[in-house]
Short mmCIF file of C-alpha atoms in Angstrom, two decimals:
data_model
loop_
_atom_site.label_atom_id
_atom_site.label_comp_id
_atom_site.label_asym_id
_atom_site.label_seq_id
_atom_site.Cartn_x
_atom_site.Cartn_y
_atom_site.Cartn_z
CA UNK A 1 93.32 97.56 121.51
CA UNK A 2 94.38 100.90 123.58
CA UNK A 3 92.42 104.01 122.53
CA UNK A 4 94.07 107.53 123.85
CA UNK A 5 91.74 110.91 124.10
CA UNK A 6 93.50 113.95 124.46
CA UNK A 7 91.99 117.31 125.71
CA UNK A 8 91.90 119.91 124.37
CA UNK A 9 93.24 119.65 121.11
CA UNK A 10 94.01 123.78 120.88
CA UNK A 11 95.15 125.73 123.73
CA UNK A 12 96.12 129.22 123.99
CA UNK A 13 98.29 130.86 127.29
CA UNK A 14 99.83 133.96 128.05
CA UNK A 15 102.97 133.78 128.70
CA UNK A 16 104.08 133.17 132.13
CA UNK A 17 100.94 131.32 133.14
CA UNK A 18 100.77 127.38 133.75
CA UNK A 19 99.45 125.00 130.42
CA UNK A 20 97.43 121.63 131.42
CA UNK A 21 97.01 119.28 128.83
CA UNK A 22 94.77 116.29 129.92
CA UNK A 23 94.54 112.37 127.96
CA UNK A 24 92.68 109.02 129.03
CA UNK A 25 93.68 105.66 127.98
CA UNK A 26 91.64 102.33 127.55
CA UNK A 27 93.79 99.49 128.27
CA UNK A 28 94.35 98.53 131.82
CA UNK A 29 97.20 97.05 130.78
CA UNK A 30 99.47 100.04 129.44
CA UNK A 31 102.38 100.68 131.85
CA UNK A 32 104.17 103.25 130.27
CA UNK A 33 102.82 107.36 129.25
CA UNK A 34 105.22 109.56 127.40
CA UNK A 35 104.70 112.47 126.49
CA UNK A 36 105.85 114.29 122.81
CA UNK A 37 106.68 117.36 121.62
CA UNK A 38 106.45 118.42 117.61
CA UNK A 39 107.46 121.64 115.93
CA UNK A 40 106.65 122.15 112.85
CA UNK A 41 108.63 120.51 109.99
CA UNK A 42 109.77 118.21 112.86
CA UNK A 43 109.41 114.80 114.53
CA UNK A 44 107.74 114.10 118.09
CA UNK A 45 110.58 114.65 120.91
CA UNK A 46 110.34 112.81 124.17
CA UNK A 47 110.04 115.57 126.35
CA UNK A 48 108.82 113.30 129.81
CA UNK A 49 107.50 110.11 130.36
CA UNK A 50 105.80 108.32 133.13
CA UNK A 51 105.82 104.58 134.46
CA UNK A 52 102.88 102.80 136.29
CA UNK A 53 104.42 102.43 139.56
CA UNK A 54 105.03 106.47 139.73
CA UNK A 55 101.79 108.75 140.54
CA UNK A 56 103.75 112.03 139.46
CA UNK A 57 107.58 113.00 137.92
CA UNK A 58 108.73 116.42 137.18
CA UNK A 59 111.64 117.59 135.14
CA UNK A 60 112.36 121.58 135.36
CA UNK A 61 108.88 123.23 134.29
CA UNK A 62 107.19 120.19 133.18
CA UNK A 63 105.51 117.86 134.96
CA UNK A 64 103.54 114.65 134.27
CA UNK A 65 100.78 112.67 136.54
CA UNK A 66 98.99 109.44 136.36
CA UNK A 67 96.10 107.83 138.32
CA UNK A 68 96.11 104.56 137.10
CA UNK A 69 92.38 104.07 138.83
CA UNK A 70 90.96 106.73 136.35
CA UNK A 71 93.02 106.00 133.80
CA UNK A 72 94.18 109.38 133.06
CA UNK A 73 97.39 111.24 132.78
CA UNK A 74 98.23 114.69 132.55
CA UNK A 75 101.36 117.16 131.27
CA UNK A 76 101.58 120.35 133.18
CA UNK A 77 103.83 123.24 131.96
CA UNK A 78 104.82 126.08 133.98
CA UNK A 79 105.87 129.12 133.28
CA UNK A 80 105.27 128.93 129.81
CA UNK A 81 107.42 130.82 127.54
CA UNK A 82 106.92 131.55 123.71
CA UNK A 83 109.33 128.49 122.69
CA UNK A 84 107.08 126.03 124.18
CA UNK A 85 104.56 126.37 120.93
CA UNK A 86 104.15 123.13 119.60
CA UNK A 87 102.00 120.34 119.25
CA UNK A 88 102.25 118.26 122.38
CA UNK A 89 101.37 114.48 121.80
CA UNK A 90 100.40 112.13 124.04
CA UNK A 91 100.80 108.05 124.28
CA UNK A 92 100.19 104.92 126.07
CA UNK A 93 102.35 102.03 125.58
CA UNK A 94 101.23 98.15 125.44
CA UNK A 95 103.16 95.30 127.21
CA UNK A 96 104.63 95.07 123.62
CA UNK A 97 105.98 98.39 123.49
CA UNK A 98 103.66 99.73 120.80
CA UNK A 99 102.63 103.09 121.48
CA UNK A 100 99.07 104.28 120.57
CA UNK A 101 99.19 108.16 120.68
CA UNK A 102 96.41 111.28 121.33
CA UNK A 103 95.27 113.48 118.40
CA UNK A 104 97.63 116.05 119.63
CA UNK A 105 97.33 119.73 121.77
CA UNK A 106 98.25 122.73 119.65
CA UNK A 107 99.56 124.56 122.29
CA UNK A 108 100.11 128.74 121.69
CA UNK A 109 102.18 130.96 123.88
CA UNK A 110 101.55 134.71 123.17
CA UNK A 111 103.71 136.95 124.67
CA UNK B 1 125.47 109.79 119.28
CA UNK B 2 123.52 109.75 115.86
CA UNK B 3 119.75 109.95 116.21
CA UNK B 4 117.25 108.14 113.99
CA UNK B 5 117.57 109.01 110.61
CA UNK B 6 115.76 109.16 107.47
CA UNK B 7 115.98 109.35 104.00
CA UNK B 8 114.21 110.68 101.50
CA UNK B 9 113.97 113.91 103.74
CA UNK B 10 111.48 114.87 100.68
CA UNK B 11 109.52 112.33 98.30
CA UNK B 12 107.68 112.85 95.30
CA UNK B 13 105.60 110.38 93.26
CA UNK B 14 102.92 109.90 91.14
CA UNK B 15 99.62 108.18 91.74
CA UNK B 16 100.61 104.38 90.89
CA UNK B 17 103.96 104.51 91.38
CA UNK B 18 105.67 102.91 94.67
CA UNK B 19 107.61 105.14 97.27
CA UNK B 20 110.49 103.48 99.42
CA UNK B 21 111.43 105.30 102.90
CA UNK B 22 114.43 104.12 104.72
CA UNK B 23 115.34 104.23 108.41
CA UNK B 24 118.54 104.00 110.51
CA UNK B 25 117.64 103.42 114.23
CA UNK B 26 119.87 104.46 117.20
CA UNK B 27 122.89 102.32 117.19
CA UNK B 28 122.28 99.52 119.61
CA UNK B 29 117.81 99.77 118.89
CA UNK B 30 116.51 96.89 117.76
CA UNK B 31 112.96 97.68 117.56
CA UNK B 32 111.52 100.27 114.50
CA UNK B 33 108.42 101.57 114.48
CA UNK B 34 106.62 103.22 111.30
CA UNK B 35 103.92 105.98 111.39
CA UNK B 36 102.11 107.99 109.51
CA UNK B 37 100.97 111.63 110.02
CA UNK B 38 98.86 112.91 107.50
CA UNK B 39 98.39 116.86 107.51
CA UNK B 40 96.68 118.31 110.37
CA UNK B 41 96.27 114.82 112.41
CA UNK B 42 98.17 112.48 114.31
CA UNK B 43 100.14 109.84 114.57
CA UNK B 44 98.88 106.53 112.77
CA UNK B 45 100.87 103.23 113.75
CA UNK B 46 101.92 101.56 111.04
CA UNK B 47 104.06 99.26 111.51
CA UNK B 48 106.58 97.40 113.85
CA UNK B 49 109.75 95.38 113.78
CA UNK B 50 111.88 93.68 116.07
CA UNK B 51 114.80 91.49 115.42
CA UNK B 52 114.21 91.46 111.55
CA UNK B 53 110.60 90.15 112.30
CA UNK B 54 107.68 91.81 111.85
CA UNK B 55 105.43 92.30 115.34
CA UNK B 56 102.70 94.08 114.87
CA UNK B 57 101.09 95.96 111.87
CA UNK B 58 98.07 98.85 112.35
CA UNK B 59 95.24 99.08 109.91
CA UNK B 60 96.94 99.80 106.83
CA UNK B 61 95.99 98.03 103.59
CA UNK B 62 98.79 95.10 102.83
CA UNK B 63 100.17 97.60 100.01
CA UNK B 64 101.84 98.96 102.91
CA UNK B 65 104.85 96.81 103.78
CA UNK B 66 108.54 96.72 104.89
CA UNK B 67 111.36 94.86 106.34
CA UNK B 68 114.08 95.21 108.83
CA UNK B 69 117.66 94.53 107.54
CA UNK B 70 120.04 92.35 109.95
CA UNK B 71 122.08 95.73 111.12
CA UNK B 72 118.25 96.93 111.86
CA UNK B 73 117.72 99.55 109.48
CA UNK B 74 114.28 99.22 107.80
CA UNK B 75 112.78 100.24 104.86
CA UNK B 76 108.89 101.35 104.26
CA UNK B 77 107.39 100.55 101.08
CA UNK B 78 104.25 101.98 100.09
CA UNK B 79 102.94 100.61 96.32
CA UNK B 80 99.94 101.63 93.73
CA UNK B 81 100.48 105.33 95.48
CA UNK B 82 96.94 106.87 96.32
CA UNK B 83 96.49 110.52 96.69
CA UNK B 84 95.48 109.95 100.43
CA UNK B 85 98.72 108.42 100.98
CA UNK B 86 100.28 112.61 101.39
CA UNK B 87 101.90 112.46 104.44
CA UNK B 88 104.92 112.61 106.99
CA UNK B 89 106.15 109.05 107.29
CA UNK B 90 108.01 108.77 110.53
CA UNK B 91 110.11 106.13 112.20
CA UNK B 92 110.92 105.52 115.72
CA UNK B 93 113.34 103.15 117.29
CA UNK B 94 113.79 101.87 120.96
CA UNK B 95 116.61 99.80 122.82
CA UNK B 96 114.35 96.67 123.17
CA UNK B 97 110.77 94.96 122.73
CA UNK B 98 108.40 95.14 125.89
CA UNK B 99 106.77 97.76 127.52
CA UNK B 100 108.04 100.86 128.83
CA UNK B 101 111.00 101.75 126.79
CA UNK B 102 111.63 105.08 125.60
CA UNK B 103 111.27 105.70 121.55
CA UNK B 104 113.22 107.98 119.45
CA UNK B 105 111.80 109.59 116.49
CA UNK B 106 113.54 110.59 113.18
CA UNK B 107 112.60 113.75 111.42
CA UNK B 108 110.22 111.91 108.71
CA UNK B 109 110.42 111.72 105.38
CA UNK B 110 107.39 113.89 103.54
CA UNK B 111 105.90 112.27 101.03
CA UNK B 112 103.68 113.91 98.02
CA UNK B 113 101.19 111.87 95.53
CA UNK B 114 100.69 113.65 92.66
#
């Protein structure tokens, strides 16, 4: 079955500066990446996703790649601000729709 | 629109006992998806239904079960509670089986073996 790594699983930025949050998948098969965010005492909210035909989408300050050949995608935040802590998730999807997530990014914003 | 939705928002039970976790999907989802998120760690898949069937089920001893109801609401049932079993349960829908479709999470019901 898919197996997702996610790097690193803590990161700390100062506000203003750029947040890059890294995962691999497994299954050559997986067409679809979204990416989650979770506050605490929440659930995971689709914040981007990511097909296999597209190398790279960007919404506002977030922005997600893919190279399919390596097998890796990444979530790159901009301009962090303080109300981007959270614990970002990542996922791969099967051709069944079954999403096999990353351990998770705690990601800190200090001001 | 009403998002996923959950109820208990809170459970509490005692070691033996069985817990039962409901889920309303988006109106017009067919597909529900249960996981579990114990403290500190991610998301486990659980278990998935599609058109009242069961698809797919992660590696979860069969005292883990459910069903999906024919308006697709679906219901978690978890019996002969273990301590380990301390988590956030959360359920996900999405608009249709296959790859590549967007899912929608509820806020998870939190569930405590005592």
């Amino acid at each position: 079955g898919e197996n997702v790594e996610q790097h690193p699983s803590t990161l700390s930025v100062q506000e203003g500066d750029s947040a890059v949050i890294k995962c691999t998948y497994s299954d050559s098969a997986s067409n679809y990446f979204p990416w989650y965010k979770q506050e605490l005492g929440k659930g995971p909210q689709l914040i981007i996703d990511i097909r296999s035909n597209v190398g790279e989408k960007k919404d506002q300050r977030i922005a997600v790649t893919l190279n399919k050949t390596a097998k890796h995608f990444s979530l790159h935040i901009t301009e962090t601000q303080p109300e981007d802590s959270a614990v970002y998730f990542c996922a791969a999807s099967d051709s069944w729709g079954k999403l096999q997530f990353g351990a998770g990014t705690q990601v800190v914003v200090t001001p | 629109e009403a998002g996923v939705t959950q109820s208990p928002t809170h459970l509490i039970k005692t070691r033996g006992q069985q817990a039962t976790l409901r889920c309303s999907p988006i109106s017009g989802h067919t597909s529900v998806y249960w996981y579990q998120q114990a403290l500190g760690l991610g998301l486990q898949f659980l278990l998935w239904y599609d058109e009242g069937e069961e698809r797919n089920r992660g590696n979860f001893p069969p005292r883990f079960s459910g069903r999906q109801f024919p308006n697709y609401s679906s219901e978690l049932n978890v019996n002969a509670l273990e301590l380990e079993d301390s988590a956030l349960y959360l359920c996900a829908s999405s608009a249709r089986q296959g790859g590549g479709t967007e899912a929608f999470f509820g806020q998870g019901t939190r569930l405590t073996v005592v």
